[in-house]
Amino acid sequence: MPRKVNYGPDYDDNYDEYDYGYEVDENAETPPQKETIKHSVWRCSICTYDNDETMSSCDICGVLHGPLLNNSIYDKKRTANIFDLKSSRVSSTVVGRDEAVKVSSMRSDSSNQSTEKGKHNRLDEINILKNIEVGPPAGSRTSDNCSASVQEGWLGHVDESSVAVNLRSRGKSSLSLMPKERNVMVDDSSSSRNGGEANSLTSNLENISFAAKSRHSNDAKPGRAISRAQYKPEKWMLPEKAEHSLTQLNLAIVGHVDSGKSTLSGRLLHLLGRISQKEMHKYEKEAKLQGKGSFAYAWALDESAEERERGITMTVAVAYFDSKRYHVVVLDSPGHKDFVPNMITGATQADASILVIDASIGSFEAGMDGTKGQTREHAQLIRSFGIDQLIVAVNKMDAVDYSKERFDLIISQLGAFLRSCGFKDSSVSWIPLSAVENQNLVSAPSDFRLSWYLGPNLLDAIDSFQPPTREFSKPLIMPICDVIKSPSQGQVSACGKLEAGAVRSGSKVLVMPSATIATVRSLERDSQACPIGRAGDNIAVSLNGIDGNHVMAGGVLCHPDFPIAFAKHLELKVLVLDGATPILIGSQLEFHIHHAKEAARVARISFLLDSKTGKVVKKAPRCILAKQSAVVEVILQEAVCVEEFSKCKVLGRVFLRTLGRTVAVGIVTRIVEEQQ
Ligand code: GTP
Ligand code: MG
């Protein structure tokens, strides 16, 4: 379940309303292509920036001039950066490409290695980008301003009674773990079979050219001519008040490895009747037999043999329960550092999050460790996904004798860090609990050692979340996190969270990046057939009239009249995280966007921005250091489905990672060049 990020850079209260209009002086010249020799400068041996000779240390990276002084004054012509590409616009017509798609991942990315991370973040670190002002995109796409009329009624109506259930369920009515069902269903030949490995599907897609595609009757030739603002939803797309008594809340359970996320989720599901006593006995028995008795509740979520064997979650498990106010979709994420990409995939779909902390001595500290701890990385990531409502579940309180002092210490240390990530104190609830001893989960604690705590229990805290806002009235957007194929039956289903708009059986959808139009055959939500899927719903969409190879994780289902872009040359506004290695021109990074992952090269660093004011402080710096923000251009190895953040947040948030660590978060400010 891939994929799904606000952010970014903009972590303040008005994050979503952030003004991404560029303010950089339009006249601020682009760094010259060629520059004549500057005498009286010395070149930094680390970042190669040319400093004035009066500077004793590098203006950019702070390296001392020292003994290199004399040698560093260079007298050669500086040539233009070869990546200093000109902004260019291409036709507003979307022509999909079938190659170059990445499978987003629920699976392991075990090649990751951790990189050393230094000091702890400063309080204001993530707020850096909130005031960033950058210049207007020189070549912004103008397609959205065109005035072609919206074609109403684009979704053909089909009798809802004809909706068929095409997806096999595990036969578990009480608990549904959608992504994991995939493994049962996926045919061996499915390209999504290795779904979590984020491998390029290029080789599977046979370089189908646009010309070739035009031979298909269903191929789309959509134009990017209609502004999303002009879209008028049909009546059925908007929910009627009484229709859903409970609002759906997608809840990501995140936190350091072994903090008890799966145990907490399993326990909650059991307490709320989603796991029967009989099933629980089965888990207990099996877990004991394998010498993993303490993982009985976690086994409800950790279903694969490898997860159970290793005692860690590797892929995101999805389960459901109802609280008083919400239909809660639990996204139980892996905590191990090797599976952060999978965690990203699940958490990007979330409306709110529970950050689980292991209160035991040494464990909380391990989670906060700058190098190996995932508490900090997960908190930074979820905030940058746009999640601003958080419960901190301080778990394993039994292991510290339900000590108030320990709880307070955790609040003071982690609270400061969460503020630095942009979480408001008023949006964070702190709940001491014990998943194993069932203290403070769905009722007030019964253990007298927790009598000092007078706040809400976990379930009440979940009900205190503000309801998420949904984009019902916008054109359809569903980033595809997973694909289920059954070639024998000729069926293909795209799974993901509907970020905007609605679909129902009979709807025509544009499948990107293959730019092929398909018809919705049926929908499944919570493993049940459903007639309509609307913004906020996690659904599986069974498609007709499309070759299975044209549907891939990392792609997007969208409205045929409102195709999203497909591009590999992007301008980003990024914030380098505290402790991360500097980003240099030419740095090779992993680029993550919704459910897609792609290799990227930093082609240009256009501006360094003031962390407080967001104003441009330097043009064309050679590197971006930790806690600095900048406007950069990246060129991806293969194109991805993308939109500018100002137009579509979910398709415009990015993460840059390297060596198993997230080094920067950011947003797409401009699509420099779309793919033809
Ligand atoms: P990953 O998904 O691999 O990151 O782990 P996790 O966070 O899901 O942890 P999991 O639920 O697998 O639990 C890890 C261990 O912590 C198990 O042995 C649990 O029994 C134990 N554990 C979980 N909750 C509690 C608790 O409240 N108290 C104590 N003492 N142990 C707990
Ligand atoms: Mg787990």
mmCIF file of C-alpha atoms in Angstrom, residues 18-307:
data_model
loop_
_atom_site.group_PDB
_atom_site.id
_atom_site.type_symbol
_atom_site.label_atom_id
_atom_site.label_comp_id
_atom_site.label_asym_id
_atom_site.label_seq_id
_atom_site.Cartn_x
_atom_site.Cartn_y
_atom_site.Cartn_z
ATOM 1 C CA TYR A 18 0.741 27.364 1.876
ATOM 2 C CA ASP A 19 1.332 29.891 -0.803
ATOM 3 C CA TYR A 20 3.572 28.297 -3.286
ATOM 4 C CA GLY A 21 3.552 31.281 -5.506
ATOM 5 C CA TYR A 22 7.061 32.138 -6.235
ATOM 6 C CA GLU A 23 8.376 35.317 -4.983
ATOM 7 C CA VAL A 24 11.858 35.122 -6.093
ATOM 8 C CA ASP A 25 12.601 38.029 -8.208
ATOM 9 C CA GLU A 26 11.765 36.984 -11.724
ATOM 10 C CA ASN A 27 14.678 39.059 -12.673
ATOM 11 C CA ALA A 28 16.880 37.073 -10.453
ATOM 12 C CA GLU A 29 18.884 35.657 -13.196
ATOM 13 C CA THR A 30 19.291 32.025 -13.623
ATOM 14 C CA PRO A 31 22.818 31.098 -12.865
ATOM 15 C CA PRO A 32 24.842 31.899 -15.917
ATOM 16 C CA GLN A 33 25.649 29.090 -18.174
ATOM 17 C CA LYS A 34 29.190 30.190 -18.347
ATOM 18 C CA GLU A 35 31.083 32.320 -16.048
ATOM 19 C CA THR A 36 34.383 33.902 -16.534
ATOM 20 C CA ILE A 37 37.160 33.324 -14.123
ATOM 21 C CA LYS A 38 36.844 35.020 -10.879
ATOM 22 C CA HIS A 39 40.146 35.959 -9.490
ATOM 23 C CA SER A 40 40.377 36.561 -5.827
ATOM 24 C CA VAL A 41 38.274 33.597 -5.012
ATOM 25 C CA TRP A 42 39.110 30.244 -3.552
ATOM 26 C CA ARG A 43 37.282 27.085 -4.343
ATOM 27 C CA CYS A 44 36.043 25.000 -1.462
ATOM 28 C CA SER A 45 37.624 21.608 -1.554
ATOM 29 C CA ILE A 46 34.444 19.998 -0.258
ATOM 30 C CA CYS A 47 31.552 21.611 -2.058
ATOM 31 C CA THR A 48 33.544 23.411 -4.781
ATOM 32 C CA TYR A 49 31.866 26.712 -4.059
ATOM 33 C CA ASP A 50 33.933 29.736 -5.099
ATOM 34 C CA ASN A 51 34.390 31.888 -2.056
ATOM 35 C CA ASP A 52 35.701 35.394 -1.937
ATOM 36 C CA GLU A 53 39.299 35.355 -0.820
ATOM 37 C CA THR A 54 38.387 37.365 2.241
ATOM 38 C CA MET A 55 36.368 34.398 3.530
ATOM 39 C CA SER A 56 38.277 32.220 5.936
ATOM 40 C CA SER A 57 35.760 29.421 5.637
ATOM 41 C CA CYS A 58 33.416 28.260 2.919
ATOM 42 C CA ASP A 59 30.307 30.356 2.727
ATOM 43 C CA ILE A 60 28.272 27.298 1.909
ATOM 44 C CA CYS A 61 29.545 24.380 3.869
ATOM 45 C CA GLY A 62 31.773 26.070 6.397
ATOM 46 C CA VAL A 63 34.924 24.178 5.557
ATOM 47 C CA LEU A 64 37.988 26.156 6.604
ATOM 48 C CA HIS A 65 40.035 27.670 3.857
ATOM 49 C CA GLY A 66 43.276 26.892 5.660
ATOM 50 C CA PRO A 67 46.171 25.319 3.870
ATOM 51 C CA LEU A 68 44.323 25.021 0.625
ATOM 52 C CA LEU A 69 44.143 28.754 0.302
ATOM 53 C CA ASN A 70 46.767 29.236 -2.284
ATOM 54 C CA ASN A 71 46.020 26.210 -4.318
ATOM 55 C CA SER A 72 42.366 26.776 -4.382
ATOM 56 C CA ILE A 73 42.406 29.986 -6.275
ATOM 57 C CA TYR A 74 41.684 28.715 -9.647
ATOM 58 C CA ASP A 75 42.166 30.277 -12.937
ATOM 59 C CA LYS A 76 40.207 28.125 -15.195
ATOM 60 C CA LYS A 77 36.944 28.989 -16.757
ATOM 61 C CA ARG A 78 34.047 27.574 -14.928
ATOM 62 C CA THR A 79 31.886 25.770 -17.322
ATOM 63 C CA ALA A 80 28.182 25.533 -17.048
ATOM 64 C CA ASN A 81 26.800 22.714 -15.081
ATOM 65 C CA ILE A 82 25.877 20.029 -17.511
ATOM 66 C CA PHE A 83 22.660 19.499 -15.642
ATOM 67 C CA ASP A 84 21.760 23.121 -15.894
ATOM 68 C CA LEU A 85 18.822 22.315 -18.072
ATOM 69 C CA LYS A 86 16.548 24.882 -19.437
ATOM 70 C CA SER A 87 12.996 24.876 -18.285
ATOM 71 C CA SER A 88 10.818 23.816 -21.059
ATOM 72 C CA ARG A 89 7.207 23.106 -21.593
ATOM 73 C CA VAL A 90 5.781 20.419 -23.643
ATOM 74 C CA SER A 91 2.452 19.931 -25.173
ATOM 75 C CA SER A 92 -0.346 19.824 -22.728
ATOM 76 C CA THR A 93 -1.481 16.598 -24.189
ATOM 77 C CA VAL A 94 -0.738 13.674 -22.024
ATOM 78 C CA VAL A 95 0.715 10.803 -23.783
ATOM 79 C CA GLY A 96 1.264 7.973 -21.449
ATOM 80 C CA ARG A 97 4.246 5.783 -21.329
ATOM 81 C CA ASP A 98 4.000 2.221 -20.483
ATOM 82 C CA GLU A 99 7.517 1.664 -19.585
ATOM 83 C CA ALA A 100 9.321 2.837 -16.561
ATOM 84 C CA VAL A 101 6.941 2.214 -13.818
ATOM 85 C CA LYS A 102 7.950 1.275 -10.377
ATOM 86 C CA VAL A 103 6.162 -1.067 -8.155
ATOM 87 C CA SER A 104 5.474 0.622 -4.950
ATOM 88 C CA SER A 105 6.158 -1.379 -2.062
ATOM 89 C CA MET A 106 4.700 -3.203 0.691
ATOM 90 C CA ARG A 107 7.637 -5.501 0.576
ATOM 91 C CA SER A 108 11.064 -5.351 1.918
ATOM 92 C CA ASP A 109 13.739 -3.071 0.803
ATOM 93 C CA SER A 110 16.299 -4.923 2.674
ATOM 94 C CA SER A 111 19.190 -3.572 0.815
ATOM 95 C CA ASN A 112 18.896 -0.420 2.751
ATOM 96 C CA GLN A 113 21.648 0.436 5.066
ATOM 97 C CA SER A 114 21.553 3.014 7.678
ATOM 98 C CA THR A 115 23.726 5.983 7.451
ATOM 99 C CA GLU A 116 25.033 7.857 10.363
ATOM 100 C CA LYS A 117 22.853 10.579 11.522
ATOM 101 C CA GLY A 118 24.318 13.177 13.707
ATOM 102 C CA LYS A 119 22.779 15.572 16.045
ATOM 103 C CA HIS A 120 19.216 15.883 17.043
ATOM 104 C CA ASN A 121 16.939 18.140 15.193
ATOM 105 C CA ARG A 122 16.504 21.712 16.130
ATOM 106 C CA LEU A 123 13.087 22.878 17.118
ATOM 107 C CA ASP A 124 12.566 24.931 14.064
ATOM 108 C CA GLU A 125 14.043 22.533 11.626
ATOM 109 C CA ILE A 126 10.969 21.432 9.826
ATOM 110 C CA ASN A 127 9.318 24.769 9.890
ATOM 111 C CA ILE A 128 12.026 25.962 7.625
ATOM 112 C CA LEU A 129 10.008 25.705 4.521
ATOM 113 C CA LYS A 130 6.867 27.293 5.745
ATOM 114 C CA ASN A 131 7.816 30.704 4.586
ATOM 115 C CA ILE A 132 9.795 29.767 1.618
ATOM 116 C CA GLU A 133 9.193 32.026 -1.267
ATOM 117 C CA VAL A 134 10.493 31.103 -4.599
ATOM 118 C CA GLY A 135 10.141 32.582 -7.976
ATOM 119 C CA PRO A 136 7.332 31.801 -10.314
ATOM 120 C CA PRO A 137 7.896 28.837 -12.434
ATOM 121 C CA ALA A 138 9.201 30.232 -15.601
ATOM 122 C CA GLY A 139 7.590 27.679 -17.737
ATOM 123 C CA SER A 140 4.637 26.668 -15.699
ATOM 124 C CA ARG A 141 2.215 24.539 -17.483
ATOM 125 C CA THR A 142 -0.665 26.484 -18.740
ATOM 126 C CA SER A 143 -2.893 23.615 -19.472
ATOM 127 C CA ASP A 144 -4.968 24.064 -16.392
ATOM 128 C CA ASN A 145 -5.937 27.480 -17.504
ATOM 129 C CA CYS A 146 -7.396 26.371 -20.735
ATOM 130 C CA SER A 147 -11.057 26.594 -21.082
ATOM 131 C CA ALA A 148 -12.240 23.441 -22.654
ATOM 132 C CA SER A 149 -15.510 22.494 -21.156
ATOM 133 C CA VAL A 150 -15.855 19.702 -18.731
ATOM 134 C CA GLN A 151 -17.478 16.694 -20.144
ATOM 135 C CA GLU A 152 -20.179 15.921 -17.713
ATOM 136 C CA GLY A 153 -21.455 12.483 -17.199
ATOM 137 C CA TRP A 154 -18.160 10.926 -18.026
ATOM 138 C CA LEU A 155 -18.943 7.998 -15.849
ATOM 139 C CA GLY A 156 -21.412 5.770 -17.464
ATOM 140 C CA HIS A 157 -24.084 4.679 -15.052
ATOM 141 C CA VAL A 158 -24.493 1.026 -14.462
ATOM 142 C CA ASP A 159 -27.072 -0.523 -12.274
ATOM 143 C CA GLU A 160 -25.481 -0.911 -8.907
ATOM 144 C CA SER A 161 -27.050 -4.261 -8.464
ATOM 145 C CA SER A 162 -24.804 -5.538 -11.190
ATOM 146 C CA VAL A 163 -21.724 -4.981 -9.100
ATOM 147 C CA ALA A 164 -19.923 -8.223 -8.747
ATOM 148 C CA VAL A 165 -17.390 -9.225 -6.213
ATOM 149 C CA ASN A 166 -14.348 -10.226 -8.093
ATOM 150 C CA LEU A 167 -11.815 -10.300 -5.368
ATOM 151 C CA ARG A 168 -11.494 -13.359 -3.321
ATOM 152 C CA SER A 169 -11.439 -12.761 0.363
ATOM 153 C CA ARG A 170 -9.547 -14.679 2.927
ATOM 154 C CA GLY A 171 -12.857 -15.782 4.223
ATOM 155 C CA LYS A 172 -12.318 -13.885 7.398
ATOM 156 C CA SER A 173 -15.300 -11.819 8.062
ATOM 157 C CA SER A 174 -14.089 -10.389 11.273
ATOM 158 C CA LEU A 175 -10.786 -9.032 10.167
ATOM 159 C CA SER A 176 -9.668 -8.032 6.789
ATOM 160 C CA LEU A 177 -6.081 -7.452 5.897
ATOM 161 C CA MET A 178 -6.433 -6.255 2.385
ATOM 162 C CA PRO A 179 -2.857 -5.927 1.216
ATOM 163 C CA LYS A 180 -1.977 -9.319 2.454
ATOM 164 C CA GLU A 181 -4.804 -10.911 0.573
ATOM 165 C CA ARG A 182 -2.969 -9.862 -2.455
ATOM 166 C CA ASN A 183 -0.461 -12.553 -1.948
ATOM 167 C CA VAL A 184 -3.107 -15.169 -2.025
ATOM 168 C CA MET A 185 -4.634 -13.880 -5.182
ATOM 169 C CA VAL A 186 -1.756 -12.803 -7.239
ATOM 170 C CA ASP A 187 -0.998 -15.065 -10.067
ATOM 171 C CA ASP A 188 2.585 -16.058 -10.510
ATOM 172 C CA SER A 189 2.819 -14.194 -13.686
ATOM 173 C CA SER A 190 1.590 -11.021 -12.166
ATOM 174 C CA SER A 191 3.909 -8.131 -12.396
ATOM 175 C CA SER A 192 2.814 -7.072 -8.987
ATOM 176 C CA ARG A 193 3.955 -10.232 -7.461
ATOM 177 C CA ASN A 194 7.087 -8.667 -6.163
ATOM 178 C CA GLY A 195 5.083 -5.736 -5.223
ATOM 179 C CA GLY A 196 7.104 -4.464 -2.395
ATOM 180 C CA GLU A 197 10.440 -4.423 -4.002
ATOM 181 C CA ALA A 198 9.966 -1.275 -5.908
ATOM 182 C CA ASN A 199 11.631 -2.761 -8.881
ATOM 183 C CA SER A 200 11.244 -1.124 -12.201
ATOM 184 C CA LEU A 201 8.627 -2.716 -14.337
ATOM 185 C CA THR A 202 10.239 -1.322 -17.396
ATOM 186 C CA SER A 203 11.322 -4.667 -18.611
ATOM 187 C CA ASN A 204 7.819 -6.004 -18.289
ATOM 188 C CA LEU A 205 6.273 -3.319 -20.292
ATOM 189 C CA GLU A 206 7.906 -3.827 -23.589
ATOM 190 C CA ASN A 207 8.402 -0.235 -24.544
ATOM 191 C CA ILE A 208 4.959 0.234 -25.846
ATOM 192 C CA SER A 209 5.021 3.417 -27.832
ATOM 193 C CA PHE A 210 2.256 5.887 -27.939
ATOM 194 C CA ALA A 211 1.770 5.084 -31.580
ATOM 195 C CA ALA A 212 1.429 1.481 -30.729
ATOM 196 C CA LYS A 213 -1.030 2.278 -28.047
ATOM 197 C CA SER A 214 -3.193 4.167 -30.410
ATOM 198 C CA ARG A 215 -4.089 0.894 -31.929
ATOM 199 C CA HIS A 216 -6.060 0.043 -28.849
ATOM 200 C CA SER A 217 -9.596 1.164 -28.978
ATOM 201 C CA ASN A 218 -9.522 2.109 -25.326
ATOM 202 C CA ASP A 219 -6.427 4.166 -25.474
ATOM 203 C CA ALA A 220 -6.864 7.621 -24.214
ATOM 204 C CA LYS A 221 -5.700 10.758 -25.850
ATOM 205 C CA PRO A 222 -6.644 13.000 -23.053
ATOM 206 C CA GLY A 223 -5.809 16.616 -23.085
ATOM 207 C CA ARG A 224 -4.610 18.570 -20.115
ATOM 208 C CA ALA A 225 -6.897 21.292 -21.182
ATOM 209 C CA ILE A 226 -9.380 21.542 -18.395
ATOM 210 C CA SER A 227 -8.778 23.144 -15.071
ATOM 211 C CA ARG A 228 -9.586 20.975 -12.104
ATOM 212 C CA ALA A 229 -11.404 23.975 -10.738
ATOM 213 C CA GLN A 230 -13.889 23.733 -13.595
ATOM 214 C CA TYR A 231 -14.887 20.217 -12.687
ATOM 215 C CA LYS A 232 -18.464 19.659 -11.689
ATOM 216 C CA PRO A 233 -19.159 16.437 -9.816
ATOM 217 C CA GLU A 234 -22.289 14.446 -10.480
ATOM 218 C CA LYS A 235 -24.813 14.092 -7.720
ATOM 219 C CA TRP A 236 -24.041 10.491 -6.875
ATOM 220 C CA MET A 237 -20.405 11.368 -6.283
ATOM 221 C CA LEU A 238 -21.232 13.438 -3.242
ATOM 222 C CA PRO A 239 -22.105 11.555 -0.075
ATOM 223 C CA GLU A 240 -25.501 12.076 1.370
ATOM 224 C CA LYS A 241 -25.470 12.996 4.988
ATOM 225 C CA ALA A 242 -27.269 9.935 6.242
ATOM 226 C CA GLU A 243 -25.484 7.581 3.952
ATOM 227 C CA HIS A 244 -22.504 6.937 6.142
ATOM 228 C CA SER A 245 -23.157 7.083 9.795
ATOM 229 C CA LEU A 246 -19.467 6.699 10.515
ATOM 230 C CA THR A 247 -16.746 8.706 8.850
ATOM 231 C CA GLN A 248 -13.818 6.670 7.645
ATOM 232 C CA LEU A 249 -10.552 7.463 9.385
ATOM 233 C CA ASN A 250 -7.348 6.014 7.982
ATOM 234 C CA LEU A 251 -5.081 5.554 10.943
ATOM 235 C CA ALA A 252 -1.374 4.792 10.534
ATOM 236 C CA ILE A 253 0.255 2.946 13.412
ATOM 237 C CA VAL A 254 3.928 3.886 13.301
ATOM 238 C CA GLY A 255 6.949 3.816 15.576
ATOM 239 C CA HIS A 256 10.302 2.217 16.271
ATOM 240 C CA VAL A 257 10.778 -1.496 15.721
ATOM 241 C CA ASP A 258 9.313 -3.695 18.462
ATOM 242 C CA SER A 259 7.529 -0.838 20.193
ATOM 243 C CA GLY A 260 4.371 -2.952 20.144
ATOM 244 C CA LYS A 261 2.456 -1.566 17.135
ATOM 245 C CA SER A 262 1.107 -4.906 15.962
ATOM 246 C CA THR A 263 0.414 -6.110 19.487
ATOM 247 C CA LEU A 264 -1.478 -2.908 20.207
ATOM 248 C CA SER A 265 -3.417 -3.157 16.938
ATOM 249 C CA GLY A 266 -4.215 -6.836 17.503
ATOM 250 C CA ARG A 267 -5.306 -6.210 21.069
ATOM 251 C CA LEU A 268 -7.523 -3.339 20.031
ATOM 252 C CA LEU A 269 -9.149 -5.429 17.302
ATOM 253 C CA HIS A 270 -9.721 -8.226 19.757
ATOM 254 C CA LEU A 271 -11.214 -5.946 22.385
ATOM 255 C CA LEU A 272 -13.526 -4.465 19.788
ATOM 256 C CA GLY A 273 -14.721 -7.840 18.596
ATOM 257 C CA ARG A 274 -12.937 -7.837 15.256
ATOM 258 C CA ILE A 275 -10.921 -10.887 16.232
ATOM 259 C CA SER A 276 -12.950 -13.653 17.771
ATOM 260 C CA GLN A 277 -11.955 -15.493 20.910
ATOM 261 C CA LYS A 278 -11.508 -18.609 18.814
ATOM 262 C CA GLU A 279 -9.114 -16.900 16.442
ATOM 263 C CA MET A 280 -7.216 -15.438 19.339
ATOM 264 C CA HIS A 281 -6.792 -18.874 20.893
ATOM 265 C CA LYS A 282 -5.450 -20.094 17.594
ATOM 266 C CA TYR A 283 -2.887 -17.301 17.413
ATOM 267 C CA GLU A 284 -1.841 -17.906 21.006
ATOM 268 C CA LYS A 285 -1.405 -21.601 20.425
ATOM 269 C CA GLU A 286 0.540 -21.199 17.217
ATOM 270 C CA ALA A 287 2.730 -18.452 18.595
ATOM 271 C CA LYS A 288 3.555 -20.528 21.667
ATOM 272 C CA LEU A 289 4.403 -23.517 19.514
ATOM 273 C CA GLN A 290 6.954 -21.429 17.665
ATOM 274 C CA GLY A 291 8.363 -20.089 20.918
ATOM 275 C CA LYS A 292 6.908 -16.655 20.169
ATOM 276 C CA GLY A 293 4.167 -16.591 22.758
ATOM 277 C CA SER A 294 4.490 -12.872 23.391
ATOM 278 C CA PHE A 295 3.644 -12.175 19.746
ATOM 279 C CA ALA A 296 0.171 -13.723 19.837
ATOM 280 C CA TYR A 297 -1.687 -10.440 19.279
ATOM 281 C CA ALA A 298 0.868 -9.295 16.727
ATOM 282 C CA TRP A 299 0.205 -12.443 14.729
ATOM 283 C CA ALA A 300 -3.220 -11.157 13.900
ATOM 284 C CA LEU A 301 -1.460 -8.553 11.789
ATOM 285 C CA ASP A 302 1.823 -10.237 10.987
ATOM 286 C CA GLU A 303 0.533 -12.973 8.752
ATOM 287 C CA SER A 304 3.432 -14.122 6.654
ATOM 288 C CA ALA A 305 5.689 -16.937 7.745
ATOM 289 C CA GLU A 306 8.728 -14.692 7.509
ATOM 290 C CA GLU A 307 7.162 -11.957 9.622
#
